[in-house]
CSV table of C-alpha atoms and ligand atoms in Angstrom, one decimal:
chain,number,residue,atom,x,y,z
R,673,UNK,CA,-26.2,63.1,-42.2
R,674,UNK,CA,-22.5,62.3,-41.5
R,675,UNK,CA,-23.0,62.6,-37.3
R,676,UNK,CA,-19.8,62.7,-35.9
R,677,UNK,CA,-18.4,59.3,-34.6
R,678,UNK,CA,-19.2,58.1,-30.3
R,679,UNK,CA,-15.3,57.1,-29.5
R,680,UNK,CA,-15.1,54.1,-26.8
R,681,UNK,CA,-11.5,53.5,-28.0
R,682,UNK,CA,-8.4,53.9,-26.2
R,683,UNK,CA,-7.3,57.1,-28.1
R,684,UNK,CA,-7.7,59.7,-29.5
R,685,UNK,CA,-10.7,60.1,-26.8
R,686,UNK,CA,-13.0,62.4,-26.6
R,687,UNK,CA,-12.0,66.1,-26.1
R,688,UNK,CA,-14.1,67.9,-24.0
R,689,UNK,CA,-15.3,71.3,-25.6
R,690,UNK,CA,-13.5,73.5,-23.4
R,691,UNK,CA,-9.9,72.0,-25.2
R,692,UNK,CA,-11.9,72.1,-28.8
R,693,UNK,CA,-12.1,76.2,-27.8
R,694,UNK,CA,-8.1,76.1,-26.9
R,695,UNK,CA,-7.7,74.6,-30.3
R,696,UNK,CA,-9.1,76.4,-32.0
R,697,UNK,CA,-7.9,80.1,-30.4
R,698,UNK,CA,-5.8,81.9,-32.5
R,699,UNK,CA,-1.9,81.2,-31.8
R,700,UNK,CA,-0.2,81.8,-29.4
R,701,UNK,CA,3.7,83.4,-31.1
R,702,UNK,CA,6.0,79.9,-30.2
R,703,UNK,CA,9.2,82.2,-28.5
R,704,UNK,CA,7.9,84.9,-26.3
R,705,UNK,CA,6.5,85.2,-22.8
R,706,UNK,CA,3.0,83.4,-23.9
R,707,UNK,CA,4.2,81.0,-24.5
R,708,UNK,CA,7.2,79.9,-22.0
R,709,UNK,CA,4.1,80.9,-19.2
R,710,UNK,CA,1.7,77.9,-21.5
R,711,UNK,CA,4.9,75.9,-21.7
R,712,UNK,CA,5.2,76.1,-17.7
R,713,UNK,CA,2.6,75.5,-17.0
R,714,UNK,CA,2.1,72.5,-18.6
R,715,UNK,CA,5.8,71.2,-17.8
R,716,UNK,CA,4.2,71.8,-13.5
R,717,UNK,CA,0.7,70.0,-14.7
R,718,UNK,CA,2.7,67.2,-16.2
R,719,UNK,CA,5.8,66.1,-12.5
R,720,UNK,CA,2.2,66.6,-10.7
R,721,UNK,CA,1.0,63.5,-12.9
R,722,UNK,CA,4.1,62.2,-13.0
R,723,UNK,CA,4.2,62.2,-9.5
R,724,UNK,CA,7.8,63.9,-9.5
R,725,UNK,CA,10.2,66.0,-8.2
R,726,UNK,CA,13.3,65.2,-9.6
R,727,UNK,CA,12.8,64.4,-13.2
R,728,UNK,CA,12.5,66.5,-15.8
R,729,UNK,CA,10.1,66.5,-18.4
R,730,UNK,CA,10.7,67.5,-22.4
R,731,UNK,CA,7.0,68.3,-24.1
R,732,UNK,CA,7.5,66.9,-28.0
R,733,UNK,CA,6.2,67.6,-31.4
R,734,UNK,CA,5.6,63.7,-31.9
R,735,UNK,CA,3.1,61.7,-31.1
R,736,UNK,CA,3.7,59.0,-28.4
R,737,UNK,CA,6.1,56.6,-30.6
R,738,UNK,CA,8.4,59.5,-31.6
R,739,UNK,CA,8.7,60.0,-27.3
R,740,UNK,CA,9.2,56.3,-27.1
R,741,UNK,CA,12.1,56.7,-29.7
R,742,UNK,CA,14.1,59.9,-28.3
R,743,UNK,CA,14.2,57.2,-25.4
R,744,UNK,CA,16.3,54.7,-27.7
R,745,UNK,CA,18.4,57.4,-29.2
R,746,UNK,CA,19.1,59.2,-26.2
R,747,UNK,CA,20.2,56.8,-23.9
R,748,UNK,CA,21.9,54.1,-25.6
R,749,UNK,CA,25.0,53.2,-27.9
R,750,UNK,CA,24.4,50.2,-31.4
R,751,UNK,CA,24.7,47.1,-29.0
R,752,UNK,CA,23.3,47.9,-25.9
R,753,UNK,CA,21.4,44.4,-24.6
R,754,UNK,CA,18.1,45.9,-23.7
R,755,UNK,CA,16.0,43.5,-21.5
R,756,UNK,CA,11.7,43.2,-22.9
R,757,UNK,CA,9.0,42.0,-20.6
R,758,UNK,CA,6.2,40.7,-24.2
R,759,UNK,CA,2.9,40.2,-22.7
R,760,UNK,CA,1.6,42.4,-26.2
R,761,UNK,CA,1.0,43.9,-28.8
R,762,UNK,CA,3.5,47.9,-27.9
R,763,UNK,CA,5.9,45.7,-25.1
R,764,UNK,CA,6.9,44.5,-29.3
R,765,UNK,CA,6.9,47.4,-30.3
R,766,UNK,CA,9.8,48.6,-27.9
R,767,UNK,CA,11.7,46.1,-29.1
R,768,UNK,CA,11.2,46.7,-32.9
R,769,UNK,CA,12.5,49.9,-32.0
R,770,UNK,CA,15.0,48.5,-30.1
R,771,UNK,CA,16.0,46.5,-33.0
R,772,UNK,CA,15.7,48.9,-36.2
R,773,UNK,CA,18.5,51.1,-34.2
R,774,UNK,CA,21.5,48.3,-33.2
R,775,UNK,CA,20.1,47.3,-29.9
R,776,UNK,CA,20.8,44.2,-28.3
R,777,UNK,CA,16.6,42.8,-27.6
R,778,UNK,CA,16.9,40.0,-25.3
R,779,UNK,CA,13.1,38.9,-23.8
R,780,UNK,CA,10.8,37.4,-21.2
R,781,UNK,CA,8.0,35.7,-24.0
R,782,UNK,CA,4.5,35.6,-22.4
R,783,UNK,CA,0.4,34.6,-23.7
R,784,UNK,CA,-1.0,37.3,-25.1
R,785,UNK,CA,-3.1,39.0,-21.8
R,786,UNK,CA,-0.8,37.5,-19.0
R,787,UNK,CA,0.6,39.9,-16.2
R,788,UNK,CA,4.4,40.0,-16.6
R,789,UNK,CA,6.0,38.4,-13.0
R,790,UNK,CA,8.2,40.2,-11.9
R,791,UNK,CA,9.8,37.4,-10.0
R,792,UNK,CA,11.0,36.2,-14.1
R,793,UNK,CA,12.4,38.8,-14.8
R,794,UNK,CA,14.8,39.4,-12.3
R,795,UNK,CA,15.8,36.2,-13.3
R,796,UNK,CA,16.5,36.7,-16.5
R,797,UNK,CA,18.1,39.6,-15.0
R,798,UNK,CA,20.8,37.7,-13.1
R,799,UNK,CA,21.8,35.0,-15.6
R,800,UNK,CA,22.0,38.2,-18.3
R,801,UNK,CA,22.4,42.1,-16.9
R,802,UNK,CA,21.1,44.5,-19.6
R,803,UNK,CA,21.4,48.4,-19.5
R,804,UNK,CA,17.5,48.7,-19.3
R,805,UNK,CA,14.4,47.9,-19.0
R,806,UNK,CA,11.8,48.9,-21.0
R,807,UNK,CA,8.4,48.3,-19.8
R,808,UNK,CA,5.2,49.0,-21.4
R,809,UNK,CA,2.0,50.0,-18.5
R,810,UNK,CA,-0.9,50.3,-19.7
R,811,UNK,CA,-0.5,47.5,-22.4
R,812,UNK,CA,-3.9,49.0,-24.6
R,813,UNK,CA,-3.8,45.0,-27.0
R,814,UNK,CA,-4.8,43.3,-23.9
R,815,UNK,CA,-6.1,46.4,-21.1
R,816,UNK,CA,-4.1,44.4,-18.6
R,817,UNK,CA,-1.8,47.0,-16.6
R,818,UNK,CA,1.3,45.4,-16.2
R,819,UNK,CA,2.8,45.7,-12.3
R,820,UNK,CA,5.5,48.7,-13.3
R,821,UNK,CA,6.1,49.3,-9.3
R,822,UNK,CA,7.1,45.9,-8.8
R,823,UNK,CA,9.3,45.5,-12.1
R,824,UNK,CA,10.9,49.1,-12.1
R,825,UNK,CA,12.0,47.1,-8.2
R,826,UNK,CA,13.1,44.1,-9.7
R,827,UNK,CA,15.4,46.0,-12.3
R,828,UNK,CA,16.9,48.2,-9.6
R,829,UNK,CA,18.0,46.0,-7.7
R,830,UNK,CA,20.0,44.5,-11.2
R,831,UNK,CA,20.6,48.0,-11.7
R,832,UNK,CA,19.2,48.4,-14.9
R,833,UNK,CA,17.3,51.5,-15.7
R,834,UNK,CA,13.6,51.6,-16.0
R,835,UNK,CA,11.8,52.7,-19.7
R,836,UNK,CA,8.2,52.5,-19.3
R,837,UNK,CA,6.0,53.4,-22.0
R,838,UNK,CA,3.0,55.1,-20.2
R,839,UNK,CA,1.1,56.5,-23.1
R,840,UNK,CA,-2.5,54.3,-22.6
R,841,UNK,CA,-2.0,54.4,-18.6
R,842,UNK,CA,-0.3,58.4,-17.5
R,843,UNK,CA,-3.4,60.4,-16.3
R,844,UNK,CA,-5.5,56.8,-15.7
R,845,UNK,CA,-3.7,54.3,-13.5
R,846,UNK,CA,-1.2,55.1,-10.7
R,847,UNK,CA,2.4,56.0,-11.7
R,848,UNK,CA,5.0,57.5,-9.1
R,849,UNK,CA,8.0,58.4,-11.4
R,850,UNK,CA,10.4,59.2,-7.9
R,851,UNK,CA,9.0,56.8,-5.5
R,852,UNK,CA,8.8,53.7,-7.7
R,853,UNK,CA,12.7,54.7,-9.5
R,854,UNK,CA,11.8,54.7,-13.4
R,855,UNK,CA,13.7,56.6,-15.4
R,856,UNK,CA,12.2,57.7,-18.4
R,857,UNK,CA,9.1,57.5,-18.6
R,858,UNK,CA,6.9,58.4,-22.2
R,859,UNK,CA,2.8,59.9,-22.3
R,860,UNK,CA,1.1,61.3,-24.8
R,861,UNK,CA,-1.0,64.1,-25.7
R,862,UNK,CA,-4.6,61.8,-27.1
R,863,UNK,CA,-4.9,59.4,-25.1
R,864,UNK,CA,-6.5,59.5,-20.7
R,865,UNK,CA,-6.3,63.8,-20.3
R,866,UNK,CA,-8.2,63.9,-24.0
R,867,UNK,CA,-5.8,66.2,-26.1
R,868,UNK,CA,-5.5,66.1,-30.0
R,869,UNK,CA,-3.2,64.1,-30.3
R,870,UNK,CA,-0.1,65.4,-31.4
R,871,UNK,CA,2.2,66.2,-28.3
R,872,UNK,CA,4.5,63.2,-26.3
R,873,UNK,CA,5.8,63.7,-22.8
R,874,UNK,CA,9.6,62.5,-21.9
R,875,UNK,CA,9.7,62.6,-17.9
R,876,UNK,CA,14.4,61.8,-17.7
R,877,UNK,CA,15.8,61.0,-14.2
R,878,UNK,CA,19.4,62.3,-13.4
R,879,UNK,CA,20.4,57.8,-14.3
R,880,UNK,CA,19.2,58.6,-17.5
R,881,UNK,CA,21.0,62.2,-17.9
R,882,UNK,CA,23.7,60.8,-17.3
R,883,UNK,CA,23.2,57.4,-19.5
R,884,UNK,CA,22.8,60.4,-22.3
R,885,UNK,CA,25.6,62.0,-22.1
R,886,UNK,CA,27.8,58.8,-23.0
R,887,UNK,CA,24.9,57.6,-25.5
R,888,UNK,CA,26.1,57.9,-29.2
R,889,UNK,CA,22.8,56.6,-31.3
R,890,UNK,CA,22.5,59.3,-33.6
R,891,UNK,CA,20.5,61.8,-33.1
R,892,UNK,CA,18.9,65.2,-33.5
R,893,UNK,CA,15.1,66.5,-33.7
R,894,UNK,CA,14.5,64.8,-30.3
R,895,UNK,CA,18.2,65.5,-28.7
R,896,UNK,CA,17.3,65.4,-25.5
R,897,UNK,CA,20.0,68.1,-25.0
R,898,UNK,CA,18.9,70.3,-27.4
R,899,UNK,CA,15.0,70.4,-26.0
R,900,UNK,CA,16.0,71.3,-22.1
R,901,UNK,CA,17.9,74.4,-23.4
R,902,UNK,CA,15.1,75.2,-24.8
R,903,UNK,CA,12.9,74.7,-22.2
R,904,UNK,CA,15.4,76.4,-19.8
R,905,UNK,CA,14.8,80.3,-21.6
R,906,UNK,CA,13.5,83.2,-19.0
R,907,UNK,CA,10.6,81.2,-21.4
R,908,UNK,CA,10.6,78.5,-22.0
R,909,UNK,CA,10.1,77.3,-25.7
R,910,UNK,CA,10.9,74.3,-27.7
R,911,UNK,CA,13.2,73.7,-30.4
R,912,UNK,CA,11.6,73.0,-33.0
R,913,UNK,CA,7.6,75.3,-34.0
R,914,UNK,CA,5.9,73.3,-32.0
R,915,UNK,CA,2.0,71.9,-32.4
R,916,UNK,CA,1.2,75.0,-30.9
R,917,UNK,CA,-2.6,74.4,-31.2
R,918,UNK,CA,-2.0,71.1,-29.6
R,919,UNK,CA,-0.4,72.7,-26.4
R,920,UNK,CA,-3.2,75.4,-26.2
R,921,UNK,CA,-5.1,71.8,-26.0
R,922,UNK,CA,-3.4,70.1,-23.8
R,923,UNK,CA,-3.4,73.4,-20.9
R,924,UNK,CA,-7.0,73.6,-21.1
R,925,UNK,CA,-7.1,69.2,-20.5
R,926,UNK,CA,-4.8,69.7,-17.8
R,927,UNK,CA,-6.5,72.1,-16.6
R,928,UNK,CA,-10.3,69.9,-16.5
R,929,UNK,CA,-8.3,67.4,-15.8
R,930,UNK,CA,-6.8,69.3,-12.3
R,931,UNK,CA,-9.8,71.0,-11.2
R,932,UNK,CA,-11.5,67.6,-10.0
R,933,UNK,CA,-8.1,65.6,-9.4
R,934,UNK,CA,-6.0,62.9,-9.5
R,935,UNK,CA,-8.2,60.4,-7.4
R,936,UNK,CA,-11.5,61.8,-8.9
R,937,UNK,CA,-10.0,60.7,-12.0
R,938,UNK,CA,-8.6,58.1,-10.8
R,939,UNK,CA,-11.6,56.8,-9.6
R,940,UNK,CA,-14.2,57.2,-12.2
R,941,UNK,CA,-11.5,55.3,-14.7
R,942,UNK,CA,-12.0,52.4,-12.4
R,943,UNK,CA,-16.4,52.8,-11.8
R,944,UNK,CA,-16.3,53.4,-16.5
R,945,UNK,CA,-13.8,50.1,-16.4
R,946,UNK,CA,-16.0,48.2,-13.7
R,947,UNK,CA,-19.3,49.6,-15.6
R,948,UNK,CA,-18.2,48.1,-18.8
R,949,UNK,CA,-17.0,44.7,-17.8
R,950,UNK,CA,-20.4,43.8,-15.6
R,951,UNK,CA,-21.7,45.0,-18.8
R,952,UNK,CA,-20.3,43.0,-21.0
R,953,UNK,CA,-20.6,40.0,-18.4
R,954,UNK,CA,-24.5,40.2,-18.2
R,955,UNK,CA,-24.9,39.6,-22.0
R,956,UNK,CA,-22.9,36.3,-21.7
R,957,UNK,CA,-19.7,37.2,-23.1
R,958,UNK,CA,-16.0,36.7,-21.3
R,959,UNK,CA,-13.6,39.1,-20.2
R,960,UNK,CA,-9.8,38.2,-21.9
R,961,UNK,CA,-6.8,39.3,-19.9
R,962,UNK,CA,-5.7,39.1,-16.4
R,963,UNK,CA,-5.9,40.7,-13.5
R,964,UNK,CA,-9.5,43.1,-14.5
R,965,UNK,CA,-10.0,44.1,-11.2
R,966,UNK,CA,-6.4,46.7,-11.6
R,967,UNK,CA,-6.9,47.2,-16.4
R,968,UNK,CA,-8.9,51.0,-16.1
R,969,UNK,CA,-7.9,51.4,-19.4
R,970,UNK,CA,-9.3,49.2,-21.2
R,971,UNK,CA,-11.3,46.4,-21.7
R,972,UNK,CA,-10.5,43.0,-23.4
R,973,UNK,CA,-13.9,41.4,-25.1
R,974,UNK,CA,-13.8,38.0,-26.0
R,975,UNK,CA,-16.2,37.4,-29.1
R,976,UNK,CA,-19.2,35.4,-28.7
R,977,UNK,CA,-18.4,31.8,-30.6
R,978,UNK,CA,-19.0,31.9,-34.5
R,979,UNK,CA,-19.2,36.1,-34.9
R,980,UNK,CA,-16.1,37.5,-35.2
R,981,UNK,CA,-14.1,40.0,-33.9
R,982,UNK,CA,-14.3,42.4,-36.3
R,983,UNK,CA,-17.8,41.7,-37.4
R,984,UNK,CA,-18.9,43.7,-34.3
R,985,UNK,CA,-16.5,46.5,-34.0
R,986,UNK,CA,-17.1,46.8,-38.3
R,987,UNK,CA,-21.4,46.8,-38.1
R,988,UNK,CA,-21.1,48.8,-35.1
R,989,UNK,CA,-19.8,51.7,-36.4
R,990,UNK,CA,-21.4,51.2,-39.5
R,991,UNK,CA,-25.0,51.2,-38.1
R,992,UNK,CA,-24.3,53.5,-34.7
R,993,UNK,CA,-20.9,55.1,-35.8
R,994,UNK,CA,-20.0,53.2,-32.4
R,995,UNK,CA,-16.0,53.3,-32.4
R,996,UNK,CA,-15.0,49.8,-30.6
R,997,UNK,CA,-11.1,49.0,-31.3
R,998,UNK,CA,-10.5,45.6,-32.9
R,999,UNK,CA,-8.4,43.0,-31.6
R,1000,UNK,CA,-4.5,43.3,-32.8
R,1001,UNK,CA,-2.2,40.4,-33.5
R,1002,UNK,CA,-3.3,37.5,-32.7
R,1003,UNK,CA,-6.3,38.2,-30.7
R,1004,UNK,CA,-8.2,39.8,-34.6
R,1005,UNK,CA,-10.8,38.5,-34.5
R,1006,UNK,CA,-10.7,37.6,-31.5
R,1007,UNK,CA,-11.5,39.7,-28.9
R,1008,UNK,CA,-12.7,43.3,-29.9
R,1009,UNK,CA,-12.0,46.3,-27.3
R,1010,UNK,CA,-13.4,49.2,-25.3
R,1011,UNK,CA,-11.7,52.3,-24.3
R,1012,UNK,CA,-12.2,53.8,-20.8
R,1013,UNK,CA,-10.5,56.3,-20.0
R,1014,UNK,CA,-10.1,60.3,-20.4
R,1015,UNK,CA,-13.1,62.5,-20.9
R,1016,UNK,CA,-16.0,59.8,-20.5
R,1017,UNK,CA,-19.5,60.7,-18.5
R,1018,UNK,CA,-21.3,57.2,-17.4
R,1019,UNK,CA,-24.3,57.8,-20.5
R,1020,UNK,CA,-20.9,57.4,-23.3
R,1021,UNK,CA,-20.2,54.0,-21.5
R,1022,UNK,CA,-24.0,53.6,-22.2
R,1023,UNK,CA,-24.9,54.8,-24.6
R,1024,UNK,CA,-21.7,52.6,-26.4
R,1025,UNK,CA,-23.1,49.6,-24.7
R,1026,UNK,CA,-26.9,50.0,-26.3
R,1027,UNK,CA,-25.4,50.3,-29.0
R,1028,UNK,CA,-23.8,46.5,-28.5
R,1029,UNK,CA,-26.4,44.7,-27.9
R,1030,UNK,CA,-28.1,46.0,-31.0
R,1031,UNK,CA,-25.6,45.4,-32.8
R,1032,UNK,CA,-24.9,42.1,-30.9
R,1033,UNK,CA,-28.5,41.2,-31.4
R,1034,UNK,CA,-29.1,41.8,-35.4
R,1035,UNK,CA,-25.5,39.4,-35.5
R,1036,UNK,CA,-27.9,36.6,-33.9
R,1037,UNK,CA,-26.2,36.8,-30.7
R,1038,UNK,CA,-29.0,36.0,-28.0
R,1039,UNK,CA,-29.1,39.1,-26.2
R,1040,UNK,CA,-31.7,39.9,-22.5
R,1041,UNK,CA,-32.3,44.0,-23.5
R,1042,UNK,CA,-30.9,46.4,-21.6
R,1043,UNK,CA,-29.0,44.0,-19.8
R,1044,UNK,CA,-25.5,45.9,-20.2
R,1045,UNK,CA,-26.9,48.5,-20.6
R,1046,UNK,CA,-29.3,47.6,-16.8
R,1047,UNK,CA,-26.4,46.7,-15.2
R,1048,UNK,CA,-23.9,49.4,-15.7
R,1049,UNK,CA,-26.7,51.6,-14.4
R,1050,UNK,CA,-26.0,49.2,-10.9
R,1051,UNK,CA,-22.1,49.9,-11.5
R,1052,UNK,CA,-23.3,53.9,-11.4
R,1053,UNK,CA,-26.2,53.8,-9.0
R,1054,UNK,CA,-23.7,51.4,-5.7
R,1055,UNK,CA,-20.8,54.8,-6.4
R,1056,UNK,CA,-23.2,57.1,-6.4
R,1057,UNK,CA,-24.1,55.5,-3.2
R,1058,UNK,CA,-27.9,55.2,-3.4
A,880,PLP,C1,1.5,51.7,-24.7
A,880,PLP,C2,0.9,52.5,-25.9
A,880,PLP,N1,1.8,53.0,-26.7
A,880,PLP,C3,2.6,53.8,-27.6
A,880,PLP,C4,1.1,53.8,-28.1
A,880,PLP,C5,1.4,55.0,-29.5
A,880,PLP,O1,1.4,56.0,-29.6
A,880,PLP,P1,1.2,56.9,-30.7
A,880,PLP,O2,0.0,56.0,-31.9
A,880,PLP,O3,0.9,58.5,-30.2
A,880,PLP,O4,2.3,56.9,-31.2
A,880,PLP,C6,-0.2,53.5,-28.2
A,880,PLP,C7,-1.0,53.8,-28.4
A,880,PLP,O5,-2.1,53.4,-28.7
A,880,PLP,C8,-0.7,53.1,-26.8
A,880,PLP,O6,-1.3,52.3,-26.2
């Protein structure tokens, strides 16, 4: 029998029934008061999540990458220079995206799994000023949460714009658009908010709008000016036909998220992260990446000696329908990743760890049965105060 997969990967994350029902409900026509209310509510909630009162937040029908592309197309002209600190797959995607649009990309390079050092970025900017620094808050390929506040500070000091990919971090870990001096930040519906894939959101500062007015790269579908004009209508709209069902689902997802509130979501992500980290360590596995106590979105785990990490992700999926993420780039075969942000409960983690224990045992790794589950239970019981 085909059962639904058990997703323990860093997005798309499991979708709560309320969201499924909302996105399966009859469509609200996308030009008129019903959709206008939906869009206004979603935008207001997202502004709260971005911690911004000053920015415009625009909603686009695309995956997160479309939101990133919109930032490049709207802020830059051919030949503009940007700095990209590289420490993983998604930072590299920024560099590729910028190069594809004819920008000159300067880099500060680190081994994957490292935290970017703000002083290094400050030095690079002092040696060679650029128009913008392109950052990734949650480097999903390594699990590392990068120090965006400090990086934005050094970029601001050097007069560079700060453009941040927060696709896999917005709503999962603290982020402050206004207070940290960020100019553009791009999020996606299918990550910490546990809605379906299909919507990108882009927060835009006044400085970024000024840059947009002078930028000459070609743009059409993602032209922010057009999105803003439609968003400012008495009944807000998208310029093009939007993913209405996904918007209905995202609306329900934000309602759920804010029922408990942002702080509760952060505390849950911290607890789930700790339970996974202590669980896999109890199986004798090593964690990968710097800054583990801050890395609440994804845990990257080194495969035990003699077992390919892809064999673990393949086997756990075949035997238990449990989806973990494989390693990317140079980490392929060496690490596997567990995502623990979004609509996960303690028991979702427990069953994932139980499946991992049995899978490792089947692959010949010596396992004390129940060790990971027991360690995770310890974290949950302590958080509960028992
Ligand atoms: C940090 C980060 N940026 C960008 C993306 C790309 O998002 P999408 O697949 O929605 O285009 C992802 C997806 O995993 C991500 O984790």
